[in-house]
Coordinates of N, CA and C in Angstrom, one line a residue:
X1 N 17.7 -3.6 -43.0 CA 16.6 -4.5 -43.4 C 16.7 -4.7 -44.9
X2 N 16.7 -6.0 -45.4 CA 16.6 -6.2 -46.8 C 15.2 -6.2 -47.3
X3 N 15.0 -5.7 -48.5 CA 13.7 -5.6 -49.0 C 13.5 -6.7 -50.1
X4 N 12.4 -7.2 -50.1 CA 12.0 -8.3 -51.1 C 10.8 -7.8 -51.8
X5 N 10.8 -7.5 -53.1 CA 9.7 -7.0 -53.8 C 8.5 -7.9 -53.7
X6 N 8.6 -9.2 -53.3 CA 7.5 -10.1 -53.3 C 6.9 -10.1 -51.9
X7 N 7.5 -9.4 -50.9 CA 7.0 -9.4 -49.5 C 5.8 -8.5 -49.4
X8 N 4.7 -8.9 -49.0 CA 3.5 -8.0 -48.9 C 3.6 -7.2 -47.5
X9 N 4.5 -6.2 -47.5 CA 4.7 -5.4 -46.3 C 3.4 -4.8 -45.8
X10 N 3.3 -4.6 -44.6 CA 2.1 -4.0 -44.0 C 2.0 -2.5 -44.4
X11 N 0.7 -2.1 -44.7 CA 0.5 -0.7 -45.0 C 0.6 0.1 -43.7
X12 N 0.6 1.4 -43.8 CA 0.6 2.2 -42.6 C -0.6 1.9 -41.7
X13 N -1.8 1.7 -42.2 CA -2.9 1.4 -41.4 C -2.8 0.0 -40.8
X14 N -2.4 -1.0 -41.5 CA -2.2 -2.3 -41.0 C -1.1 -2.3 -39.9
X15 N 0.0 -1.6 -40.1 CA 1.0 -1.5 -39.1 C 0.5 -0.9 -37.8
X16 N -0.3 0.2 -37.9 CA -0.9 0.8 -36.7 C -1.8 -0.1 -36.0
X17 N -2.6 -0.9 -36.7 CA -3.5 -1.8 -36.1 C -2.8 -2.9 -35.4
X18 N -1.7 -3.5 -36.1 CA -0.9 -4.5 -35.5 C -0.2 -4.1 -34.2
X19 N 0.4 -2.9 -34.3 CA 1.2 -2.4 -33.1 C 0.2 -2.0 -32.0
X20 N -0.9 -1.6 -32.3 CA -1.9 -1.3 -31.2 C -2.3 -2.6 -30.5
X21 N -2.6 -3.6 -31.4 CA -2.9 -4.9 -30.8 C -1.8 -5.4 -29.9
X22 N -0.5 -5.3 -30.3 CA 0.6 -5.8 -29.5 C 0.6 -5.0 -28.2
X23 N 0.5 -3.6 -28.3 CA 0.5 -2.8 -27.1 C -0.6 -3.2 -26.1
X24 N -1.8 -3.3 -26.6 CA -2.9 -3.7 -25.7 C -2.7 -5.1 -25.1
X25 N -2.3 -6.0 -25.9 CA -2.0 -7.4 -25.4 C -1.0 -7.4 -24.2
X26 N 0.1 -6.7 -24.5 CA 1.2 -6.7 -23.4 C 0.7 -5.9 -22.2
X27 N 0.2 -4.7 -22.4 CA -0.2 -3.8 -21.3 C -1.3 -4.4 -20.5
X28 N -2.3 -5.0 -21.2 CA -3.4 -5.6 -20.4 C -2.9 -6.8 -19.6
X29 N -2.2 -7.7 -20.2 CA -1.7 -8.8 -19.4 C -0.8 -8.4 -18.2
X30 N 0.0 -7.4 -18.5 CA 0.9 -6.9 -17.4 C 0.0 -6.3 -16.2
X31 N -1.0 -5.5 -16.6 CA -1.9 -5.0 -15.6 C -2.7 -6.0 -14.8
X32 N -3.2 -7.0 -15.5 CA -4.0 -8.1 -14.9 C -3.0 -8.9 -13.9
X33 N -1.8 -9.1 -14.3 CA -0.8 -9.8 -13.5 C -0.6 -8.9 -12.2
X34 N -0.4 -7.6 -12.4 CA -0.2 -6.7 -11.2 C -1.4 -6.8 -10.3
X35 N -2.6 -6.9 -10.8 CA -3.7 -6.9 -10.0 C -3.9 -8.3 -9.3
X36 N -3.2 -9.3 -9.7 CA -3.3 -10.6 -9.0 C -2.2 -10.7 -8.0
X37 N -1.1 -9.9 -8.1 CA 0.0 -10.0 -7.2 C -0.4 -9.9 -5.7
X38 N -1.3 -9.1 -5.3 CA -1.6 -9.0 -3.8 C -2.2 -10.4 -3.3
X39 N -2.6 -11.2 -4.2 CA -3.1 -12.5 -3.8 C -2.1 -13.6 -4.0
X40 N -0.9 -13.2 -4.3 CA 0.2 -14.2 -4.5 C 0.1 -15.1 -5.7
X41 N -0.7 -14.6 -6.7 CA -0.9 -15.4 -8.0 C -0.4 -14.7 -9.2
X42 N 0.0 -15.5 -10.2 CA 0.3 -15.0 -11.5 C -0.8 -15.2 -12.4
X43 N -0.8 -14.7 -13.6 CA -1.8 -15.0 -14.7 C -1.8 -16.5 -14.9
X44 N -0.7 -17.1 -15.0 CA -0.7 -18.6 -15.2 C -1.3 -19.3 -14.1
X45 N -1.1 -19.0 -12.9 CA -1.7 -19.6 -11.7 C -3.2 -19.5 -11.9
X46 N -3.7 -18.2 -12.1 CA -5.1 -18.0 -12.2 C -5.8 -18.8 -13.3
X47 N -5.1 -18.8 -14.5 CA -5.6 -19.6 -15.6 C -5.8 -21.1 -15.2
X48 N -4.8 -21.6 -14.5 CA -4.9 -23.0 -14.1 C -6.0 -23.2 -13.1
X49 N -6.2 -22.3 -12.2 CA -7.2 -22.4 -11.2 C -8.6 -22.3 -11.9
X50 N -8.7 -21.4 -12.9 CA -10.0 -21.3 -13.6 C -10.3 -22.6 -14.3
X51 N -9.3 -23.2 -15.0 CA -9.6 -24.4 -15.8 C -10.0 -25.5 -14.8
X52 N -9.3 -25.7 -13.7 CA -9.6 -26.7 -12.8 C -11.0 -26.5 -12.1
X53 N -11.3 -25.2 -11.8 CA -12.6 -24.9 -11.1 C -13.7 -25.2 -12.0
X54 N -13.6 -25.1 -13.3 CA -14.6 -25.3 -14.2 C -14.7 -26.8 -14.7
X55 N -13.7 -27.6 -14.4 CA -13.7 -29.0 -14.8 C -14.5 -29.9 -13.9
X56 N -15.0 -31.0 -14.5 CA -15.8 -32.0 -13.7 C -14.9 -32.5 -12.6
X57 N -15.5 -32.5 -11.4 CA -14.7 -32.9 -10.2 C -13.5 -32.1 -9.9
X58 N -13.4 -30.9 -10.5 CA -12.3 -29.9 -10.3 C -11.0 -30.6 -10.6
X59 N -10.9 -31.4 -11.6 CA -9.7 -32.1 -12.0 C -9.6 -32.3 -13.5
X60 N -8.3 -32.2 -13.9 CA -8.0 -32.4 -15.4 C -6.7 -33.2 -15.5
X61 N -6.7 -34.0 -16.5 CA -5.4 -34.7 -16.8 C -4.4 -33.6 -17.1
X62 N -3.2 -33.9 -16.7 CA -2.1 -32.9 -16.9 C -2.0 -32.6 -18.4
X63 N -2.1 -33.6 -19.2 CA -1.9 -33.3 -20.7 C -3.0 -32.4 -21.2
X64 N -4.3 -32.6 -20.7 CA -5.4 -31.7 -21.1 C -5.2 -30.3 -20.6
X65 N -4.7 -30.2 -19.4 CA -4.5 -28.9 -18.8 C -3.4 -28.2 -19.5
X66 N -2.3 -28.9 -19.9 CA -1.2 -28.3 -20.7 C -1.8 -27.8 -22.0
X67 N -2.6 -28.5 -22.7 CA -3.2 -28.1 -23.9 C -4.1 -26.9 -23.7
X68 N -4.9 -26.9 -22.7 CA -5.9 -25.8 -22.4 C -5.2 -24.5 -22.1
X69 N -4.0 -24.6 -21.5 CA -3.3 -23.4 -21.1 C -2.1 -23.1 -22.0
X70 N -2.0 -23.8 -23.1 CA -0.9 -23.6 -24.1 C 0.5 -23.6 -23.5
X71 N 0.7 -24.6 -22.5 CA 2.0 -24.7 -21.9 C 2.6 -26.1 -22.3
X72 N 3.9 -26.2 -22.3 CA 4.5 -27.5 -22.5 C 4.2 -28.3 -21.3
X73 N 4.3 -29.6 -21.4 CA 4.1 -30.5 -20.2 C 5.1 -30.2 -19.2
X74 N 6.3 -30.0 -19.6 CA 7.4 -29.7 -18.6 C 7.2 -28.4 -17.9
X75 N 6.8 -27.3 -18.6 CA 6.5 -26.0 -18.0 C 5.3 -26.2 -17.0
X76 N 4.3 -26.9 -17.5 CA 3.1 -27.0 -16.6 C 3.5 -27.8 -15.4
X77 N 4.3 -28.8 -15.5 CA 4.8 -29.6 -14.3 C 5.4 -28.7 -13.3
X78 N 6.3 -27.8 -13.7 CA 7.0 -26.9 -12.8 C 5.9 -26.0 -12.2
X79 N 5.0 -25.5 -13.0 CA 4.0 -24.6 -12.5 C 3.1 -25.3 -11.4
X80 N 2.7 -26.5 -11.7 CA 1.9 -27.3 -10.8 C 2.7 -27.6 -9.5
X81 N 4.0 -27.8 -9.6 CA 4.8 -28.0 -8.4 C 4.7 -26.8 -7.5
X82 N 4.9 -25.6 -8.1 CA 4.8 -24.4 -7.3 C 3.4 -24.2 -6.6
X83 N 2.4 -24.6 -7.4 CA 1.0 -24.4 -6.9 C 0.7 -25.5 -5.8
X84 N 1.3 -26.7 -6.0 CA 1.2 -27.7 -4.9 C 1.8 -27.2 -3.6
X85 N 3.0 -26.6 -3.7 CA 3.7 -26.1 -2.6 C 2.9 -25.0 -1.9
X86 N 2.1 -24.3 -2.6 CA 1.2 -23.3 -2.1 C -0.1 -23.8 -1.6
X87 N -0.3 -25.2 -1.8 CA -1.6 -25.8 -1.3 C -2.8 -25.6 -2.2
X88 N -2.6 -25.1 -3.4 CA -3.7 -24.8 -4.3 C -4.2 -26.0 -5.1
X89 N -3.3 -26.9 -5.5 CA -3.6 -28.1 -6.3 C -2.8 -29.2 -5.7
X90 N -3.2 -30.4 -6.2 CA -2.4 -31.6 -5.9 C -2.5 -32.5 -7.1
X91 N -1.5 -33.4 -7.2 CA -1.5 -34.4 -8.3 C -2.1 -35.7 -7.8
X92 N -2.8 -36.3 -8.7 CA -3.3 -37.7 -8.4 C -3.1 -38.6 -9.6
X93 N -2.8 -39.8 -9.3 CA -2.6 -40.8 -10.3 C -3.9 -41.1 -11.1
X94 N -3.7 -41.4 -12.3 CA -4.8 -41.8 -13.2 C -5.0 -43.3 -13.1
X95 N -6.1 -43.8 -12.7 CA -6.4 -45.2 -12.6 C -6.3 -45.9 -13.9
X96 N -6.8 -45.3 -15.0 CA -6.9 -46.0 -16.3 C -5.5 -45.9 -17.0
X97 N -4.6 -45.1 -16.6 CA -3.3 -44.9 -17.3 C -2.3 -44.7 -16.2
X98 N -1.5 -45.7 -15.9 CA -0.5 -45.5 -14.8 C 0.5 -44.4 -15.0
X99 N 0.7 -44.0 -16.3 CA 1.7 -42.9 -16.5 C 1.0 -41.6 -16.4
X100 N -0.4 -41.6 -16.5 CA -1.1 -40.3 -16.5 C -1.3 -39.7 -15.1
X101 N -1.4 -38.4 -15.0 CA -1.6 -37.7 -13.8 C -2.7 -36.7 -13.9
X102 N -3.4 -36.5 -12.9 CA -4.4 -35.5 -12.8 C -3.9 -34.3 -12.0
X103 N -4.3 -33.1 -12.3 CA -4.1 -31.9 -11.5 C -5.5 -31.7 -10.9
X104 N -5.5 -31.6 -9.5 CA -6.8 -31.5 -8.8 C -6.8 -30.2 -8.0
X105 N -7.9 -29.5 -8.1 CA -8.0 -28.3 -7.3 C -8.3 -28.7 -5.8
X106 N -7.5 -28.2 -4.9 CA -7.7 -28.5 -3.5 C -8.8 -27.6 -2.9
X107 N -9.2 -27.9 -1.7 CA -10.2 -27.0 -1.1 C -9.6 -25.6 -0.9
X108 N -8.4 -25.5 -0.6 CA -7.7 -24.2 -0.5 C -7.7 -23.5 -1.8
X109 N -7.4 -24.3 -2.9 CA -7.4 -23.7 -4.2 C -8.8 -23.2 -4.6
X110 N -9.8 -23.9 -4.2 CA -11.2 -23.5 -4.5 C -11.6 -22.2 -3.8
X111 N -11.2 -22.2 -2.5 CA -11.4 -21.0 -1.7 C -10.7 -19.8 -2.3
X112 N -9.4 -20.0 -2.7 CA -8.7 -18.9 -3.4 C -9.4 -18.4 -4.6
X113 N -9.9 -19.3 -5.4 CA -10.7 -18.9 -6.6 C -11.9 -18.1 -6.2
X114 N -12.6 -18.5 -5.2 CA -13.8 -17.8 -4.8 C -13.4 -16.4 -4.3
X115 N -12.3 -16.3 -3.6 CA -11.9 -15.0 -3.0 C -11.3 -14.1 -4.1
X116 N -10.5 -14.6 -5.1 CA -9.8 -13.8 -6.1 C -10.7 -13.5 -7.3
X117 N -11.6 -14.4 -7.7 CA -12.4 -14.2 -8.9 C -13.1 -12.8 -9.0
X118 N -13.8 -12.4 -7.9 CA -14.4 -11.1 -8.0 C -13.4 -9.9 -8.3
X119 N -12.3 -10.0 -7.7 CA -11.3 -9.0 -7.9 C -10.7 -9.0 -9.3
X120 N -10.5 -10.2 -9.8 CA -10.0 -10.4 -11.2 C -11.1 -9.9 -12.2
X121 N -12.3 -10.2 -12.0 CA -13.4 -9.8 -12.9 C -13.5 -8.2 -12.9
X122 N -13.3 -7.6 -11.7 CA -13.3 -6.2 -11.6 C -12.2 -5.6 -12.3
X123 N -11.0 -6.2 -12.3 CA -9.8 -5.8 -13.0 C -10.1 -5.9 -14.5
X124 N -10.6 -7.0 -15.0 CA -11.0 -7.1 -16.4 C -11.9 -6.1 -16.9
X125 N -12.9 -5.8 -16.0 CA -13.9 -4.8 -16.4 C -13.2 -3.4 -16.5
X126 N -12.5 -3.1 -15.4 CA -11.9 -1.7 -15.3 C -10.9 -1.5 -16.4
X127 N -10.1 -2.5 -16.8 CA -9.0 -2.3 -17.8 C -9.3 -2.7 -19.2
X128 N -10.5 -3.3 -19.4 CA -10.9 -3.7 -20.7 C -12.4 -3.5 -21.1
X129 N -13.2 -4.3 -20.5 CA -14.7 -4.3 -20.9 C -15.3 -2.9 -20.8
X130 N -15.1 -2.2 -19.7 CA -15.8 -0.9 -19.5 C -15.2 0.2 -20.3
X131 N -14.2 -0.1 -21.1 CA -13.6 0.9 -21.9 C -14.2 0.9 -23.3
X132 N -15.1 0.0 -23.5 CA -15.9 -0.2 -24.8 C -17.3 0.2 -24.6
X133 N -17.9 0.8 -25.6 CA -19.4 0.9 -25.7 C -19.9 -0.5 -25.9
X134 N -21.1 -0.8 -25.3 CA -21.6 -2.2 -25.4 C -21.7 -2.7 -26.8
X135 N -22.1 -1.8 -27.7 CA -22.3 -2.2 -29.1 C -20.9 -2.5 -29.8
X136 N -19.9 -2.0 -29.3 CA -18.5 -2.2 -29.8 C -18.0 -3.6 -29.3
X137 N -18.4 -4.1 -28.2 CA -17.9 -5.4 -27.7 C -18.3 -6.5 -28.7
X138 N -19.5 -6.5 -29.2 CA -19.9 -7.5 -30.2 C -19.1 -7.4 -31.5
X139 N -18.8 -6.1 -31.9 CA -17.9 -5.9 -33.1 C -16.5 -6.4 -32.8
X140 N -16.0 -6.2 -31.6 CA -14.7 -6.7 -31.3 C -14.7 -8.2 -31.3
X141 N -15.6 -8.8 -30.7 CA -15.7 -10.3 -30.7 C -15.8 -10.8 -32.1
X142 N -16.6 -10.2 -32.9 CA -16.8 -10.7 -34.3 C -15.5 -10.5 -35.1
X143 N -14.8 -9.4 -34.8 CA -13.6 -9.2 -35.5 C -12.5 -10.1 -35.1
X144 N -12.4 -10.5 -33.9 CA -11.3 -11.4 -33.4 C -11.6 -12.9 -33.6
X145 N -12.9 -13.2 -33.8 CA -13.2 -14.7 -33.9 C -12.5 -15.3 -35.1
X146 N -12.4 -14.8 -36.2 CA -11.7 -15.5 -37.3 C -10.2 -15.7 -37.0
X147 N -9.6 -14.8 -36.3 CA -8.2 -15.0 -35.9 C -8.1 -16.1 -34.9
X148 N -9.0 -16.1 -33.9 CA -8.9 -17.2 -32.9 C -9.2 -18.6 -33.6
X149 N -10.2 -18.6 -34.5 CA -10.5 -19.9 -35.1 C -9.3 -20.4 -36.0
X150 N -8.7 -19.4 -36.7 CA -7.5 -19.7 -37.5 C -6.4 -20.3 -36.7
X151 N -6.1 -19.6 -35.6 CA -5.0 -20.1 -34.7 C -5.3 -21.4 -34.0
X152 N -6.6 -21.6 -33.6 CA -6.9 -22.9 -33.0 C -6.7 -24.0 -34.0
X153 N -7.0 -23.7 -35.3 CA -6.8 -24.7 -36.3 C -5.4 -25.0 -36.6
X154 N -4.5 -24.1 -36.3 CA -3.1 -24.3 -36.5 C -2.4 -25.0 -35.4
X155 N -3.0 -25.1 -34.2 CA -2.4 -25.7 -33.0 C -1.9 -27.1 -33.4
X156 N -0.7 -27.4 -33.0 CA -0.1 -28.7 -33.2 C 0.5 -28.9 -34.6
X157 N 0.4 -27.9 -35.5 CA 0.9 -28.0 -36.8 C 2.3 -27.2 -36.8
X158 N 3.2 -27.8 -37.5 CA 4.5 -27.2 -37.6 C 4.6 -26.2 -38.7

């Protein structure tokens, strides 16, 4: 490793905080994914189902869904194809824009959400929420909010 005297290297405390964050992020997402496997879903599948289930008429333009899930349009298209094959979603043409498409939650997709959501919430509680004292949850939220706002502001910027 080359050293640059102008580089503001992380202190030992900063390094520990950063690496703990990375560990928690990876381990938590891995565990949540494992807990969705018995239902034949991935984290990406579940995130798409959640977005569609919360949208008006349970439908979103593909471009809006790509933005909401931080996926490229191409990657989302492949994901939606897999979910269409499973009967969870379907594509519909956009009447106001012939090139636009909607992703629409099917009745089977809605029933899957209703069946899986309680298990997913239990997993989130078991592996994250319940490991914090209630007063620490607000501190965690307050601590992470500036990072989330900063990164939301950077979206789309090179």
